[in-house]
Structures are given as C-alpha cells and as structure tokens.
Amino acid sequence: MDKTIINDAVEYIRNIFKDDHSGHDHFHTLRVYKMATRIAEHENANLTIVQLAALLHDVDDIKLSPETYTNKDRAVTFLREHNVSEAMIKTICDIIDEVSFRGTDPIVPKSIEGRCVQDADRLDAIGAIGIARAFAYGGSHNRIIHDPEIKPTVYMTADEYQSHVSTTINHFYEKLFQLRDLMNTATAKKIALQREDYMKSYISEFLDEWDGNR
C-alpha cells in the first residue's frame, strides 16, 4: 500500500482532533490504528482496509460529529480525494458503522477487517489508558466522578445507552466491564483479559478509598 495515504490520514485526524479533550484525541486513533494492525497481522486480514478504517473510525462519530455521521462525509471525502475505489470506500464506511458499542444491541462486524478494528477500538477503552479516558470523557461532559446513591444501569439498549447520563464510575459497569466478552478475535481476547483485571483492581481500590477503608 502507498504510505502516502496513511501519512495523509494521520495528518488529517491530527487536525480534526487537535482540540479534543474527551479521550477521543488523535492519539486514541493512532493507538487504535497500531492495535488494529497488530490484530490484523495475526488474523490475516486486509491491512489496507483495516488501517484506513482504523484511522478514520472516529472522524464521523455521532458523539463527535453528528452532522456528518449519517453519510460519513469526512471519511468519504478524504478517501475520494485519495482516489480510493467506491467499492473500498463502501467497505471502509461499513466497518466504521459497525465499530461503536451499542449496549444490548451489539453489532458483530461482518468482515474480519471490521472485527479487527472493532476489537482495537474496544481495547483502547479498557486497561490503564481506558481508565484515563473514562475520566477525561466524564470531565469534559461535566459528569460527576462517583455517587453511591446513583446505581449503574446495565444491559441498556442502543437508544437507552446513547441517551443515558451517569457517573464515571458507573460507566465501568455499564460498558467497560462488558467489553472483554464482546471481543471478536483470539488476539484481542487475550489482551482484554489482562486489561480488565487491571481495571477491576483499580475500581476495588477506588471504592475502598472512597469508603475510607484504605
């Protein structure tokens, strides 16, 4: 694959997310890109499709760019400017559409390429970086860190999850602790196990300190 398009995509997402402080900055995208590449190499997936979909997976995200979400305007424009075929553009946009967490209405990507990208995005939501991103997102959306009186709501539908507002600690129960079981590939499942253990240890310590037990 011509590295020019990858380099251009990196610069493209750097410009789009340069002012993001919600945990969806361009460093998140670069981590997803690197992890998706790692998984794709193990799974013998098409690297061109995986890498472009990973780099563009958030440019039209409904939370970040709702006005371009439906038609994937940013992704499509970038790919057309780089003479990517319409067939490949559709494949990449289909993958982007399948990435996001949707509560109890999960989407399992149809292609191995889509499963690699979805796994990479979910892996970046858990573990040490996942913890940091959870608090960054909560702070950027004025969410309180924790309130023992507000109980987590688990097993929400896609619509319920999209409109739900909760605490950052509840987010671990409402989404992050569910992700390990939703991984598609053997590579991601192995990584997710270690990252989930780290998160659970952190939450246990957090709650002990909150209650004055540590």
Tab-separated table of C-alpha atoms in Angstrom:
chain	number	residue	atom	x	y	z
A	1	MET	CA	0.000	0.000	0.000
A	2	ASP	CA	1.139	3.516	-0.769
A	3	LYS	CA	2.269	5.007	2.537
A	4	THR	CA	1.260	8.476	1.349
A	5	ILE	CA	-2.404	7.880	2.085
A	6	ILE	CA	-1.580	6.590	5.580
A	7	ASN	CA	0.618	9.587	6.308
A	8	ASP	CA	-2.084	11.907	4.980
A	9	ALA	CA	-4.719	10.164	7.089
A	10	VAL	CA	-2.571	10.607	10.204
A	11	GLU	CA	-2.250	14.327	9.476
A	12	TYR	CA	-5.976	14.536	8.693
A	13	ILE	CA	-7.041	13.084	12.037
A	14	ARG	CA	-4.417	15.133	13.861
A	15	ASN	CA	-6.061	18.307	12.549
A	16	ILE	CA	-9.612	17.125	13.241
A	17	PHE	CA	-8.953	16.105	16.847
A	18	LYS	CA	-6.327	18.689	17.826
A	19	ASP	CA	-8.708	20.393	20.276
A	20	ASP	CA	-10.343	17.260	21.671
A	21	HIS	CA	-10.008	16.652	25.408
A	22	SER	CA	-12.629	13.925	25.774
A	23	GLY	CA	-10.323	10.945	25.270
A	24	HIS	CA	-11.020	10.884	21.531
A	25	ASP	CA	-7.904	12.823	20.553
A	26	HIS	CA	-5.682	11.787	17.656
A	27	PHE	CA	-3.509	9.724	19.997
A	28	HIS	CA	-6.536	7.478	20.602
A	29	THR	CA	-6.906	6.993	16.857
A	30	LEU	CA	-3.201	6.228	16.456
A	31	ARG	CA	-3.379	3.608	19.204
A	32	VAL	CA	-6.402	2.013	17.519
A	33	TYR	CA	-4.515	2.049	14.210
A	34	LYS	CA	-1.467	0.334	15.716
A	35	MET	CA	-3.519	-2.250	17.624
A	36	ALA	CA	-5.770	-2.962	14.630
A	37	THR	CA	-2.668	-3.542	12.522
A	38	ARG	CA	-1.276	-5.926	15.151
A	39	ILE	CA	-4.534	-7.887	15.305
A	40	ALA	CA	-4.929	-7.909	11.511
A	41	GLU	CA	-1.470	-9.414	11.055
A	42	HIS	CA	-2.450	-12.296	13.364
A	43	GLU	CA	-5.819	-12.717	11.658
A	44	ASN	CA	-4.518	-12.449	8.053
A	45	ALA	CA	-6.891	-9.562	7.356
A	46	ASN	CA	-6.524	-6.998	4.566
A	47	LEU	CA	-4.148	-4.438	6.066
A	48	THR	CA	-5.102	-1.620	3.703
A	49	ILE	CA	-8.756	-1.781	4.675
A	50	VAL	CA	-8.019	-2.277	8.378
A	51	GLN	CA	-5.570	0.613	8.598
A	52	LEU	CA	-7.732	3.117	6.724
A	53	ALA	CA	-10.855	2.152	8.653
A	54	ALA	CA	-8.966	2.408	11.953
A	55	LEU	CA	-7.559	5.833	11.135
A	56	LEU	CA	-10.949	7.181	10.029
A	57	HIS	CA	-13.163	5.374	12.539
A	58	ASP	CA	-13.927	8.457	14.670
A	59	VAL	CA	-13.995	11.284	12.110
A	60	ASP	CA	-17.762	10.911	11.650
A	61	ASP	CA	-18.625	9.548	15.099
A	62	ILE	CA	-22.142	10.502	16.192
A	63	LYS	CA	-20.842	11.877	19.517
A	64	LEU	CA	-18.117	13.957	17.893
A	65	SER	CA	-19.517	14.962	14.501
A	66	PRO	CA	-23.275	14.278	14.425
A	67	GLU	CA	-23.761	16.400	11.314
A	68	THR	CA	-21.516	14.107	9.209
A	69	TYR	CA	-22.401	10.819	10.909
A	70	THR	CA	-25.143	9.526	8.608
A	71	ASN	CA	-23.262	9.778	5.307
A	72	LYS	CA	-19.719	9.524	6.728
A	73	ASP	CA	-18.941	12.767	4.900
A	74	ARG	CA	-15.444	13.291	6.283
A	75	ALA	CA	-14.273	9.738	5.654
A	76	VAL	CA	-15.787	9.627	2.167
A	77	THR	CA	-14.319	12.990	1.175
A	78	PHE	CA	-10.843	12.017	2.359
A	79	LEU	CA	-10.922	8.661	0.579
A	80	ARG	CA	-12.234	10.094	-2.694
A	81	GLU	CA	-9.546	12.764	-2.650
A	82	HIS	CA	-7.032	9.920	-2.496
A	83	ASN	CA	-8.626	8.027	-5.412
A	84	VAL	CA	-9.821	5.089	-3.345
A	85	SER	CA	-12.341	2.994	-5.260
A	86	GLU	CA	-16.020	3.384	-4.457
A	87	ALA	CA	-16.195	-0.301	-3.553
A	88	MET	CA	-13.413	0.076	-0.983
A	89	ILE	CA	-14.950	3.295	0.349
A	90	LYS	CA	-18.200	1.424	0.979
A	91	THR	CA	-16.323	-1.391	2.725
A	92	ILE	CA	-14.465	1.058	4.960
A	93	CYS	CA	-17.627	3.024	5.785
A	94	ASP	CA	-19.461	-0.204	6.622
A	95	ILE	CA	-16.676	-1.061	9.077
A	96	ILE	CA	-16.813	2.410	10.637
A	97	ASP	CA	-20.570	1.989	11.062
A	98	GLU	CA	-20.066	-1.296	12.914
A	99	VAL	CA	-17.412	-0.197	15.417
A	100	SER	CA	-19.354	1.504	18.199
A	101	PHE	CA	-20.672	-0.075	21.395
A	102	ARG	CA	-24.465	-0.328	21.382
A	103	GLY	CA	-25.421	-1.764	24.748
A	104	THR	CA	-27.509	-4.921	24.467
A	105	ASP	CA	-27.826	-4.373	20.705
A	106	PRO	CA	-24.265	-5.360	19.784
A	107	ILE	CA	-23.101	-5.453	16.201
A	108	VAL	CA	-20.602	-8.125	15.226
A	109	PRO	CA	-18.836	-6.851	12.104
A	110	LYS	CA	-19.433	-8.923	9.011
A	111	SER	CA	-15.792	-8.969	7.898
A	112	ILE	CA	-12.592	-9.979	9.652
A	113	GLU	CA	-11.307	-6.483	8.887
A	114	GLY	CA	-14.236	-4.964	10.758
A	115	ARG	CA	-13.717	-7.288	13.694
A	116	CYS	CA	-10.057	-6.256	13.915
A	117	VAL	CA	-10.942	-2.551	14.015
A	118	GLN	CA	-13.784	-3.013	16.500
A	119	ASP	CA	-11.544	-5.037	18.808
A	120	ALA	CA	-8.775	-2.429	18.634
A	121	ASP	CA	-11.187	0.396	19.466
A	122	ARG	CA	-12.625	-1.552	22.400
A	123	LEU	CA	-9.200	-2.447	23.731
A	124	ASP	CA	-8.364	1.259	23.933
A	125	ALA	CA	-11.394	1.705	26.200
A	126	ILE	CA	-10.080	-0.670	28.847
A	127	GLY	CA	-6.938	-1.060	30.929
A	128	ALA	CA	-4.800	1.806	32.233
A	129	ILE	CA	-5.476	4.057	29.262
A	130	GLY	CA	-9.143	3.137	29.349
A	131	ILE	CA	-9.337	4.364	32.944
A	132	ALA	CA	-7.698	7.661	31.992
A	133	ARG	CA	-10.021	8.081	29.005
A	134	ALA	CA	-13.104	7.371	31.110
A	135	PHE	CA	-12.270	10.202	33.498
A	136	ALA	CA	-11.249	12.528	30.669
A	137	TYR	CA	-14.584	11.927	28.922
A	138	GLY	CA	-16.551	12.333	32.132
A	139	GLY	CA	-14.801	15.587	32.994
A	140	SER	CA	-15.297	17.007	29.510
A	141	HIS	CA	-19.037	16.270	29.792
A	142	ASN	CA	-19.442	17.596	33.356
A	143	ARG	CA	-20.166	14.182	34.814
A	144	ILE	CA	-19.554	13.582	38.493
A	145	ILE	CA	-16.922	11.015	39.369
A	146	HIS	CA	-19.000	8.906	41.743
A	147	ASP	CA	-22.225	8.998	43.721
A	148	PRO	CA	-23.089	5.837	45.676
A	149	GLU	CA	-26.767	6.809	45.520
A	150	ILE	CA	-26.750	6.542	41.714
A	151	LYS	CA	-26.705	2.888	40.749
A	152	PRO	CA	-25.342	1.729	37.392
A	153	THR	CA	-27.821	0.770	34.701
A	154	VAL	CA	-26.554	-2.306	32.912
A	155	TYR	CA	-27.806	-4.058	29.802
A	156	MET	CA	-29.230	-0.982	28.088
A	157	THR	CA	-30.456	-0.985	24.509
A	158	ALA	CA	-28.628	1.137	21.918
A	159	ASP	CA	-31.106	4.008	22.277
A	160	GLU	CA	-31.022	3.850	26.071
A	161	TYR	CA	-27.233	3.815	26.126
A	162	GLN	CA	-26.993	6.734	23.703
A	163	SER	CA	-29.214	8.981	25.823
A	164	HIS	CA	-28.091	7.748	29.253
A	165	VAL	CA	-26.189	10.099	31.578
A	166	SER	CA	-24.435	8.585	34.559
A	167	THR	CA	-21.313	8.859	36.711
A	168	THR	CA	-17.833	7.952	35.539
A	169	ILE	CA	-17.547	5.046	37.983
A	170	ASN	CA	-20.895	3.690	36.781
A	171	HIS	CA	-19.512	3.764	33.232
A	172	PHE	CA	-17.176	0.926	34.156
A	173	TYR	CA	-20.167	-1.297	34.982
A	174	GLU	CA	-22.402	-0.004	32.185
A	175	LYS	CA	-19.832	-0.522	29.415
A	176	LEU	CA	-16.179	-1.164	30.189
A	177	PHE	CA	-16.573	-4.375	32.180
A	178	GLN	CA	-18.702	-5.790	29.349
A	179	LEU	CA	-16.119	-5.331	26.603
A	180	ARG	CA	-13.902	-8.330	27.281
A	181	ASP	CA	-16.732	-10.738	26.476
A	182	LEU	CA	-17.511	-8.824	23.279
A	183	MET	CA	-14.053	-9.185	21.724
A	184	ASN	CA	-14.072	-10.975	18.381
A	185	THR	CA	-10.523	-12.240	17.878
A	186	ALA	CA	-8.316	-14.522	19.943
A	187	THR	CA	-5.590	-11.868	19.984
A	188	ALA	CA	-7.917	-9.229	21.445
A	189	LYS	CA	-9.452	-11.611	23.977
A	190	LYS	CA	-6.035	-12.354	25.444
A	191	ILE	CA	-5.120	-8.672	25.746
A	192	ALA	CA	-8.566	-7.782	27.127
A	193	LEU	CA	-8.279	-10.291	29.974
A	194	GLN	CA	-5.189	-8.576	31.399
A	195	ARG	CA	-6.627	-5.085	30.910
A	196	GLU	CA	-9.932	-5.967	32.574
A	197	ASP	CA	-8.115	-7.418	35.586
A	198	TYR	CA	-6.224	-4.138	35.938
A	199	MET	CA	-9.446	-2.102	35.776
A	200	LYS	CA	-11.203	-4.261	38.355
A	201	SER	CA	-8.253	-3.885	40.714
A	202	TYR	CA	-8.374	-0.121	40.234
A	203	ILE	CA	-12.117	0.119	40.907
A	204	SER	CA	-11.763	-2.041	44.021
A	205	GLU	CA	-9.051	0.298	45.317
A	206	PHE	CA	-11.103	3.371	44.368
A	207	LEU	CA	-14.179	2.187	46.278
A	208	ASP	CA	-12.108	1.210	49.322
A	209	GLU	CA	-10.552	4.660	49.409
A	210	TRP	CA	-13.954	6.299	48.854
A	211	ASP	CA	-15.344	4.484	51.881
A	212	GLY	CA	-12.284	5.311	53.986
A	213	ASN	CA	-11.187	1.692	54.229
A	214	ARG	CA	-7.728	2.243	52.763
